[in-house]
Amino acid sequence: MSTLVMKFGGTSVGNAAAFLQVEEIISQQARDWDQVVAVVSAMSGVTDELTRGVVSAVSGDAETYHAVCNMLRERHTDIVNRLVRKADTRERLISAIDAQIDEYSSLCSSVHVLGEFTPRVMDSVVARGERLSARILAALLHQEGTRSEAVEATDLIVTDATFQNAVPIAQATRNRISARLVPLLAEGVLPVVAGFIAATQDGLTTTLGRGGSDYTAAIMGDALDADSVWIFTDVDGVMTADPRIVPDARVIPVISYTEVGELAYFGAKVLHPRTIRPVIERGIPLWVKNTFAPQTTGTRIVRNSTNTHGTVKAVTVINDLSMITVAGRGMIGVPGIAGRTFSAVARQGTSVLMISQSSSEQSICFVIPTTSAGAVVYTLEEEMASELARRDIDRIWAIDDIVIVTAIGAGMRGTPGISARIFGALGQAGINVIAIAQGSSECSISLAVDAAAAAAAVHQIHKEVIL
Ligand code: ASP
Ligand code: MG
């Protein structure tokens, strides 16, 4: 018995042509596999629009969410009108669209009156886009001859009550999937599951965090003990660099879970590593593929990478950062300065992307988003007021227009000379490195450079170290 789980992201169902393409891919695989489950995201931009409408309503704006309602109604209705041939199916789908949008509108109107909302309300607001795309896709599959049914994800995935970022409860979820999905599959029905959405034990709607449809697919793969999970997106797979920066970026054929983790963290938003853990831990083959070029192989993600000795696989960049430095000779050998520095940054609500301190202990520097730089310097000056007064710390300052360039590859581990090649590549182009950090996992090396040199740094590393 072979089982395949396929997940389609927002751009894969972004318009009528994309829906047709997805229908074709699924129908074709349905002939080759005994059991296929499809997981689908909301149409591209829909989750953002739903969020924008409700956020504007809470801040007193009664116009925006009406505009959002009209736009979403039109976009979904248009797809149905274009793609669905049978009048009764069309009517059923259009009334489902109307029901979802009307409910959204009244939720926004309550939020507008109340002037506040909770994460719980937010989840019931945003968990609509996926419901609609799942229904439309199931109807389309059915029309083209694949027996298919949209299944409410709230019936399948049981989570805790961390609204907006809920954590699935594995056993309860498995039980639901066995009770609800397995019989459907046994009857030869192809279930289309709305990604992103789940529910608490008591049936309150939750969501799995932004990008959560990947998580839904991984949960299905795990619970059904699938033979393969395919994540369809709008690029050919995980790339060696952002093709908008490096035109000759290539698809990486095989990448490990750890490497993809570094990538995702450093801004290549292909997959969130947390979301695919269930399939990776079970050793289920996971592929990233392109909806618009389904014949290309894509990228395979494996638990441990083998045969990568000495190789750097990808280079990424994160923009809009600032580097904060805390410096002073009175810090040398004094325990607790780093602890207090980072506690103060955490209290201020800022997440640190990169940290570096040399062994002379005369300065600590770290990189944060520029939007928080002013507040972080202020908080640190308060925290270190007495050290500053005593001149144990001389100065705390921010340098803006910083980017972090990261080279990723498990093959760096224990391989001498990789950093020499990276620095050599930058040196050749006259690019100055402001700070360096490498974790002891040796899976990536991060460099802070001036924003003006970002593209050149990525090009150089791609050219000299990756290609
Ligand atoms: N629609 C949700 C989002 O935009 C979930 C997903 O697409 O994975 O975050
Ligand atoms: Mg995604």
Coordinates of C-alpha atoms and ligand atoms in Angstrom, one line a residue:
M1 CA 0.0 0.0 0.0
S2 CA 1.6 3.2 -1.1
T3 CA 0.6 6.6 0.4
L4 CA 1.6 10.0 -0.8
V5 CA 0.9 13.4 0.9
M6 CA 1.1 16.4 -1.3
K7 CA 1.0 20.0 -0.1
F8 CA 0.3 23.0 -2.3
G9 CA 1.3 26.5 -1.2
G10 CA -0.6 29.8 -1.8
T11 CA 0.9 30.6 -5.2
S12 CA 0.2 27.1 -6.3
V13 CA -3.5 28.0 -6.0
G14 CA -3.1 31.7 -6.6
N15 CA -5.3 31.9 -9.7
A16 CA -7.5 29.8 -12.0
A17 CA -4.6 28.5 -14.1
A18 CA -2.7 27.5 -11.0
F19 CA -5.7 25.6 -9.7
L20 CA -5.9 23.7 -12.9
Q21 CA -2.3 22.8 -12.8
V22 CA -2.6 21.5 -9.2
E23 CA -5.7 19.5 -10.2
E24 CA -3.6 17.9 -13.0
I25 CA -0.7 17.1 -10.8
I26 CA -2.9 15.5 -8.1
S27 CA -5.0 13.5 -10.6
Q28 CA -1.9 12.1 -12.2
Q29 CA -0.4 11.0 -8.9
A30 CA -3.7 9.6 -7.9
R31 CA -3.3 7.0 -10.7
D32 CA 0.2 6.0 -9.5
W33 CA -0.3 5.8 -5.8
D34 CA -2.8 3.7 -3.8
Q35 CA -3.6 6.6 -1.5
V36 CA -3.1 10.3 -2.0
V37 CA -3.9 13.1 0.5
A38 CA -3.7 16.7 -0.7
V39 CA -3.1 19.6 1.7
V40 CA -3.7 23.1 0.5
S41 CA -2.9 26.7 1.6
A42 CA -5.1 29.7 1.2
M43 CA -4.8 31.4 -2.2
S44 CA -1.7 33.6 -2.2
G45 CA -2.2 36.8 -0.2
V46 CA -5.5 35.7 1.4
T47 CA -4.2 35.1 4.9
D48 CA -2.4 38.5 4.8
E49 CA -5.6 40.2 3.6
L50 CA -7.8 38.6 6.3
T51 CA -5.2 39.8 8.9
R52 CA -5.0 43.3 7.4
G53 CA -8.8 43.6 7.5
V54 CA -9.2 42.6 11.1
V55 CA -6.2 44.6 12.3
S56 CA -7.5 47.7 10.7
A57 CA -11.0 47.1 12.2
V58 CA -9.6 46.9 15.7
S59 CA -7.8 50.2 15.3
G60 CA -11.1 51.9 14.4
D61 CA -11.1 51.7 10.6
A62 CA -14.5 50.5 9.4
E63 CA -13.6 50.8 5.7
T64 CA -10.7 48.5 5.1
Y65 CA -12.3 45.2 6.0
H66 CA -15.3 45.9 3.7
A67 CA -12.9 46.3 0.9
V68 CA -11.1 43.1 1.9
C69 CA -14.5 41.2 2.0
N70 CA -15.3 42.4 -1.5
M71 CA -11.9 41.6 -2.9
L72 CA -11.9 38.1 -1.3
R73 CA -15.4 37.3 -2.4
E74 CA -14.6 38.4 -5.9
R75 CA -11.4 36.5 -6.1
H76 CA -12.9 33.2 -4.9
T77 CA -16.1 33.5 -6.8
D78 CA -14.2 34.3 -10.0
I79 CA -12.2 31.1 -9.7
V80 CA -15.4 29.1 -9.2
N81 CA -17.1 30.7 -12.1
R82 CA -14.2 30.1 -14.4
L83 CA -13.5 26.5 -13.4
V84 CA -16.6 24.8 -12.2
R85 CA -18.9 23.6 -14.9
K86 CA -21.9 22.2 -13.0
A87 CA -24.3 24.8 -11.9
D88 CA -25.3 23.2 -8.7
T89 CA -21.7 22.7 -7.6
R90 CA -21.0 26.3 -8.5
E91 CA -23.9 27.4 -6.4
R92 CA -22.8 25.3 -3.4
L93 CA -19.3 26.7 -3.6
I94 CA -20.4 30.3 -3.9
S95 CA -22.7 30.0 -1.0
A96 CA -19.8 28.5 1.0
I97 CA -17.7 31.5 0.0
D98 CA -20.5 33.9 1.0
A99 CA -20.9 32.2 4.4
Q100 CA -17.2 32.4 5.2
I101 CA -16.9 36.0 4.1
D102 CA -20.1 37.1 5.8
E103 CA -18.9 35.5 9.0
Y104 CA -15.6 37.3 8.6
S105 CA -17.3 40.6 8.1
S106 CA -19.3 40.2 11.2
L107 CA -16.3 39.2 13.2
C108 CA -14.5 42.3 12.0
S109 CA -17.5 44.5 12.8
S110 CA -17.6 43.1 16.4
V111 CA -13.8 43.7 16.7
H112 CA -14.3 47.2 15.4
V113 CA -17.0 47.9 18.0
L114 CA -15.0 46.3 20.9
G115 CA -11.7 47.9 19.9
E116 CA -9.8 44.8 20.8
F117 CA -9.3 41.2 19.9
T118 CA -7.6 38.1 21.3
P119 CA -5.4 35.5 19.6
R120 CA -8.4 33.2 19.8
V121 CA -10.5 35.6 17.8
M122 CA -7.7 36.1 15.4
D123 CA -7.5 32.4 14.7
S124 CA -11.2 32.1 13.9
V125 CA -10.7 35.1 11.6
V126 CA -7.8 33.9 9.6
A127 CA -8.8 30.2 9.3
R128 CA -11.0 30.8 6.3
G129 CA -8.7 31.1 3.3
E130 CA -7.7 27.4 3.5
R131 CA -11.3 26.3 4.0
L132 CA -12.2 27.9 0.7
S133 CA -9.3 26.8 -1.3
A134 CA -9.7 23.2 0.0
R135 CA -13.4 23.1 -1.1
I136 CA -12.7 24.6 -4.5
L137 CA -9.9 22.1 -5.1
A138 CA -11.9 19.1 -4.0
A139 CA -14.8 20.2 -6.3
L140 CA -12.4 20.6 -9.2
L141 CA -10.8 17.2 -8.7
H142 CA -14.2 15.6 -8.6
Q143 CA -15.3 17.4 -11.7
E144 CA -12.2 16.0 -13.5
G145 CA -12.9 12.5 -12.4
T146 CA -11.0 12.0 -9.2
R147 CA -13.3 11.1 -6.3
S148 CA -12.4 13.7 -3.8
E149 CA -13.7 15.4 -0.7
A150 CA -12.7 18.4 1.3
V151 CA -12.1 17.4 5.0
E152 CA -12.3 19.9 7.8
A153 CA -8.8 20.1 9.4
T154 CA -10.5 21.0 12.6
D155 CA -11.7 17.3 12.7
L156 CA -8.2 16.0 12.1
I157 CA -5.6 18.0 14.0
V158 CA -6.0 18.4 17.8
T159 CA -3.8 21.1 19.4
D160 CA -3.3 22.8 22.7
A161 CA -4.8 26.3 23.2
T162 CA -1.8 28.4 22.1
F163 CA -3.9 30.3 19.6
Q164 CA -1.9 31.6 16.5
N165 CA 0.9 29.1 17.1
A166 CA -0.8 26.0 18.4
V167 CA 1.1 22.8 19.2
P168 CA -0.4 19.6 17.9
I169 CA -1.2 16.8 20.4
A170 CA 0.3 13.8 18.6
Q171 CA -1.8 10.9 19.9
A172 CA -5.1 12.6 19.8
T173 CA -4.4 13.8 16.3
R174 CA -3.4 10.3 15.2
N175 CA -6.7 8.9 16.6
R176 CA -8.7 11.5 14.7
I177 CA -6.9 10.9 11.5
S178 CA -7.5 7.1 11.8
A179 CA -11.1 7.7 12.5
R180 CA -11.8 10.2 9.9
L181 CA -9.2 10.0 7.1
V182 CA -8.3 6.3 6.9
P183 CA -11.9 5.2 6.1
L184 CA -12.2 7.8 3.4
L185 CA -8.9 6.6 1.8
A186 CA -10.0 3.0 2.1
E187 CA -13.1 3.9 0.1
G188 CA -10.9 5.3 -2.6
V189 CA -11.7 9.0 -1.9
L190 CA -8.9 11.5 -2.2
P191 CA -9.2 13.9 0.8
V192 CA -8.3 17.6 0.4
V193 CA -7.3 18.9 3.8
A194 CA -7.2 22.6 4.6
G195 CA -3.7 23.4 5.8
F196 CA -2.8 25.7 8.7
I197 CA -6.0 25.1 10.6
A198 CA -6.6 22.9 13.6
A199 CA -8.8 22.8 16.7
T200 CA -8.4 22.3 20.5
Q201 CA -9.8 19.3 22.2
D202 CA -13.0 21.3 22.8
G203 CA -13.3 22.2 19.2
L204 CA -12.1 25.8 19.2
T205 CA -10.3 26.7 16.0
T206 CA -6.6 27.2 16.2
T207 CA -3.9 27.8 13.6
L208 CA -0.4 26.3 13.4
G209 CA 1.5 29.6 12.9
R210 CA 2.3 31.4 9.6
G211 CA 3.4 29.0 6.9
G212 CA 1.6 26.3 8.9
S213 CA 0.3 24.3 5.9
D214 CA 3.7 22.6 5.7
Y215 CA 3.1 21.5 9.2
T216 CA -0.3 20.1 8.3
A217 CA 1.3 18.1 5.5
A218 CA 4.0 16.7 7.8
I219 CA 1.4 15.8 10.4
M220 CA -0.6 13.9 7.8
G221 CA 2.5 12.2 6.5
D222 CA 3.5 11.1 10.0
A223 CA 0.0 9.9 11.1
L224 CA -0.6 8.0 7.9
D225 CA 2.9 6.6 7.8
A226 CA 3.1 7.9 4.3
D227 CA 5.8 6.7 1.9
S228 CA 6.6 10.2 0.7
V229 CA 5.6 13.8 1.4
W230 CA 5.9 16.4 -1.5
I231 CA 5.8 20.1 -0.7
F232 CA 4.8 22.0 -3.8
T233 CA 5.8 25.7 -4.1
D234 CA 6.6 28.2 -6.9
V235 CA 10.4 27.5 -7.2
D236 CA 12.2 24.4 -8.4
G237 CA 13.3 23.4 -4.9
V238 CA 15.7 24.7 -2.3
M239 CA 18.2 26.9 -4.1
T240 CA 21.9 27.6 -3.6
A241 CA 21.0 31.3 -3.3
D242 CA 18.1 33.7 -3.9
P243 CA 17.7 33.7 -7.7
R244 CA 16.7 37.3 -7.5
I245 CA 20.2 38.1 -6.3
V246 CA 22.2 35.4 -8.1
P247 CA 20.7 34.6 -11.5
D248 CA 22.7 31.4 -11.8
A249 CA 21.5 30.0 -8.5
R250 CA 20.8 26.2 -8.8
V251 CA 18.5 23.7 -7.1
I252 CA 20.2 21.7 -4.4
P253 CA 19.4 18.1 -5.1
V254 CA 19.8 16.8 -1.5
I255 CA 19.9 18.8 1.7
S256 CA 19.8 17.7 5.3
Y257 CA 17.3 18.7 7.9
T258 CA 20.0 20.6 9.8
E259 CA 21.1 22.5 6.8
V260 CA 17.5 23.4 5.8
G261 CA 17.1 24.6 9.4
E262 CA 20.0 27.1 8.9
L263 CA 18.5 28.2 5.6
A264 CA 15.1 28.8 7.0
Y265 CA 16.4 30.7 9.9
F266 CA 18.5 32.8 7.7
G267 CA 15.7 34.0 5.6
A268 CA 15.3 31.5 2.7
K269 CA 11.6 31.0 3.5
V270 CA 11.1 27.7 1.8
L271 CA 10.1 25.6 4.7
H272 CA 10.0 26.2 8.4
P273 CA 12.2 23.5 10.0
R274 CA 9.9 22.9 12.9
T275 CA 7.1 22.1 10.6
I276 CA 8.7 19.2 8.8
R277 CA 10.2 17.5 11.9
P278 CA 7.4 14.9 12.2
V279 CA 8.3 13.4 8.7
I280 CA 12.0 13.8 9.1
E281 CA 12.1 12.0 12.4
R282 CA 10.2 9.1 11.0
G283 CA 12.5 9.0 8.0
I284 CA 9.8 9.6 5.5
P285 CA 11.3 11.0 2.2
L286 CA 10.4 14.7 1.9
W287 CA 10.6 16.6 -1.4
V288 CA 10.2 20.2 -2.3
K289 CA 8.9 20.6 -5.9
N290 CA 7.7 23.2 -8.3
T291 CA 4.0 23.2 -9.1
F292 CA 4.8 25.0 -12.3
A293 CA 7.5 22.6 -13.4
P294 CA 6.3 19.3 -11.9
Q295 CA 8.6 17.2 -14.1
T296 CA 11.7 18.7 -12.4
T297 CA 13.1 16.6 -9.6
G298 CA 13.2 19.2 -6.9
T299 CA 15.1 19.0 -3.6
R300 CA 15.1 16.0 -1.3
I301 CA 15.4 16.7 2.4
V302 CA 17.0 13.9 4.4
R303 CA 17.7 13.4 8.1
N304 CA 21.4 13.3 7.9
S305 CA 23.4 14.4 4.9
T306 CA 26.0 12.1 3.6
N307 CA 28.8 12.7 1.1
T308 CA 28.8 16.4 1.6
H309 CA 32.4 16.6 2.8
G310 CA 33.9 19.9 2.1
T311 CA 30.9 21.4 0.4
V312 CA 29.1 24.6 1.0
K313 CA 25.6 24.3 -0.3
A314 CA 23.9 27.6 -0.1
V315 CA 24.4 31.3 0.7
T316 CA 21.7 33.5 2.1
V317 CA 21.4 37.1 3.3
I318 CA 19.2 38.8 5.9
N319 CA 18.7 42.6 5.4
D320 CA 17.8 45.6 7.5
L321 CA 19.9 44.9 10.5
S322 CA 22.0 46.9 12.9
M323 CA 25.0 45.9 14.9
I324 CA 25.1 46.9 18.5
T325 CA 28.4 47.1 20.3
V326 CA 29.0 47.2 24.1
A327 CA 32.6 48.1 24.6
G328 CA 35.0 49.0 27.5
R329 CA 38.1 47.9 29.2
G330 CA 36.4 47.5 32.5
M331 CA 34.4 44.5 31.1
I332 CA 37.5 42.3 30.9
G333 CA 37.2 39.3 33.2
V334 CA 34.0 40.6 34.7
P335 CA 31.3 37.9 34.8
G336 CA 27.8 38.8 34.0
I337 CA 28.1 41.5 31.5
A338 CA 27.0 39.3 28.6
G339 CA 24.2 37.9 30.7
R340 CA 22.9 41.3 31.6
T341 CA 23.3 42.6 28.1
F342 CA 21.2 39.9 26.5
S343 CA 18.7 39.8 29.4
A344 CA 18.1 43.5 28.8
V345 CA 17.7 42.9 25.0
A346 CA 15.2 40.1 25.7
R347 CA 13.2 42.2 28.2
Q348 CA 13.0 44.8 25.4
G349 CA 11.4 42.1 23.2
T350 CA 14.1 41.9 20.6
S351 CA 15.5 38.7 19.2
V352 CA 19.2 38.5 18.5
L353 CA 20.3 37.1 15.1
M354 CA 24.1 36.9 15.6
I355 CA 26.5 37.3 18.5
S356 CA 30.3 37.8 18.5
Q357 CA 32.8 38.4 21.2
S358 CA 36.6 38.1 21.0
S359 CA 38.5 36.5 23.8
S360 CA 40.0 39.8 25.0
E361 CA 36.5 40.5 26.3
Q362 CA 36.8 44.2 25.5
S363 CA 33.5 44.3 23.5
I364 CA 30.4 42.3 22.8
C365 CA 28.7 42.8 19.5
F366 CA 25.4 41.4 18.3
V367 CA 23.1 41.9 15.4
I368 CA 19.4 42.8 15.6
P369 CA 16.7 44.2 13.3
T370 CA 17.2 47.9 12.7
T371 CA 13.7 48.6 13.8
S372 CA 14.7 47.7 17.3
A373 CA 18.1 49.3 17.4
G374 CA 17.2 52.6 19.0
A375 CA 15.2 51.0 21.8
V376 CA 17.9 48.4 22.4
V377 CA 20.6 51.0 22.8
Y378 CA 18.4 52.9 25.2
T379 CA 17.6 49.9 27.3
L380 CA 21.2 48.9 27.5
E381 CA 22.3 52.4 28.5
E382 CA 19.8 52.1 31.4
E383 CA 20.9 48.6 32.3
M384 CA 24.6 49.6 32.3
A385 CA 24.2 53.1 33.8
S386 CA 26.5 52.5 36.7
E387 CA 29.2 50.8 34.5
L388 CA 29.0 53.7 32.1
A389 CA 29.3 56.2 34.9
R390 CA 32.4 54.4 36.2
R391 CA 33.8 54.1 32.7
D392 CA 34.0 50.3 33.0
I393 CA 31.9 50.4 29.8
D394 CA 32.9 53.2 27.5
R395 CA 30.2 53.2 25.0
I396 CA 27.2 51.4 23.6
W397 CA 26.4 52.1 20.0
A398 CA 24.6 50.9 16.9
I399 CA 25.8 50.7 13.3
D400 CA 22.9 50.6 10.9
D401 CA 22.8 49.2 7.3
I402 CA 24.2 45.9 8.2
V403 CA 23.3 42.5 6.6
I404 CA 24.2 39.0 7.6
V405 CA 25.5 36.8 4.9
T406 CA 25.5 33.1 5.8
A407 CA 27.2 30.2 4.0
I408 CA 25.5 26.9 4.8
G409 CA 26.7 23.3 4.5
A410 CA 27.2 20.4 6.8
G411 CA 30.3 19.6 4.8
M412 CA 32.1 22.4 6.5
R413 CA 32.2 20.3 9.7
G414 CA 35.7 19.3 10.4
T415 CA 36.9 20.4 7.0
P416 CA 39.8 22.9 7.2
G417 CA 40.0 25.6 4.6
I418 CA 36.4 26.4 4.0
S419 CA 36.5 29.7 5.9
A420 CA 39.7 30.5 4.1
R421 CA 37.9 30.1 0.8
I422 CA 35.0 32.2 2.0
F423 CA 37.2 35.0 3.3
G424 CA 39.4 34.7 0.2
A425 CA 36.3 35.2 -2.0
L426 CA 35.3 38.3 -0.1
G427 CA 38.8 39.6 -0.1
Q428 CA 39.1 39.3 -3.8
A429 CA 36.2 41.7 -4.2
G430 CA 37.4 44.0 -1.5
I431 CA 34.5 43.3 0.8
N432 CA 35.1 44.1 4.4
V433 CA 33.8 41.7 7.1
I434 CA 32.6 43.5 10.2
A435 CA 31.9 40.5 12.4
I436 CA 32.0 36.8 12.2
A437 CA 30.1 34.0 14.0
Q438 CA 30.2 30.3 13.6
G439 CA 28.4 27.8 15.8
S440 CA 30.1 24.7 17.0
S441 CA 27.8 22.7 14.8
E442 CA 30.0 24.1 12.0
C443 CA 27.0 23.8 9.7
S444 CA 27.1 27.5 8.8
I445 CA 29.2 30.6 9.0
S446 CA 27.7 34.0 9.3
L447 CA 29.4 37.3 8.4
A448 CA 28.1 40.8 9.2
V449 CA 28.9 43.1 6.2
D450 CA 27.9 46.5 5.1
A451 CA 24.5 46.5 3.3
A452 CA 26.1 48.2 0.3
A453 CA 28.3 45.1 -0.1
A454 CA 25.5 42.5 0.4
A455 CA 24.8 41.5 -3.2
A456 CA 28.5 41.4 -4.0
A457 CA 29.2 39.2 -1.0
V458 CA 26.5 36.8 -1.9
H459 CA 27.7 36.7 -5.6
Q460 CA 31.3 36.2 -4.6
I461 CA 30.6 33.3 -2.2
H462 CA 28.3 31.7 -4.7
K463 CA 30.8 32.0 -7.5
E464 CA 34.0 31.1 -5.6
V465 CA 32.8 28.7 -2.9
I466 CA 29.5 27.1 -4.1
L467 CA 29.7 26.8 -7.9
Ligands
ASP1 N1 -2.0 30.6 4.7 C1 -1.1 30.5 5.8 C2 -0.1 31.5 5.7 O1 -0.1 32.3 4.8 C3 -0.5 29.1 5.9 C4 0.3 28.6 4.8 O2 0.1 29.1 3.7 O3 1.1 27.8 5.0 O4 0.8 31.7 6.6
MG2 MG 5.0 28.4 3.0

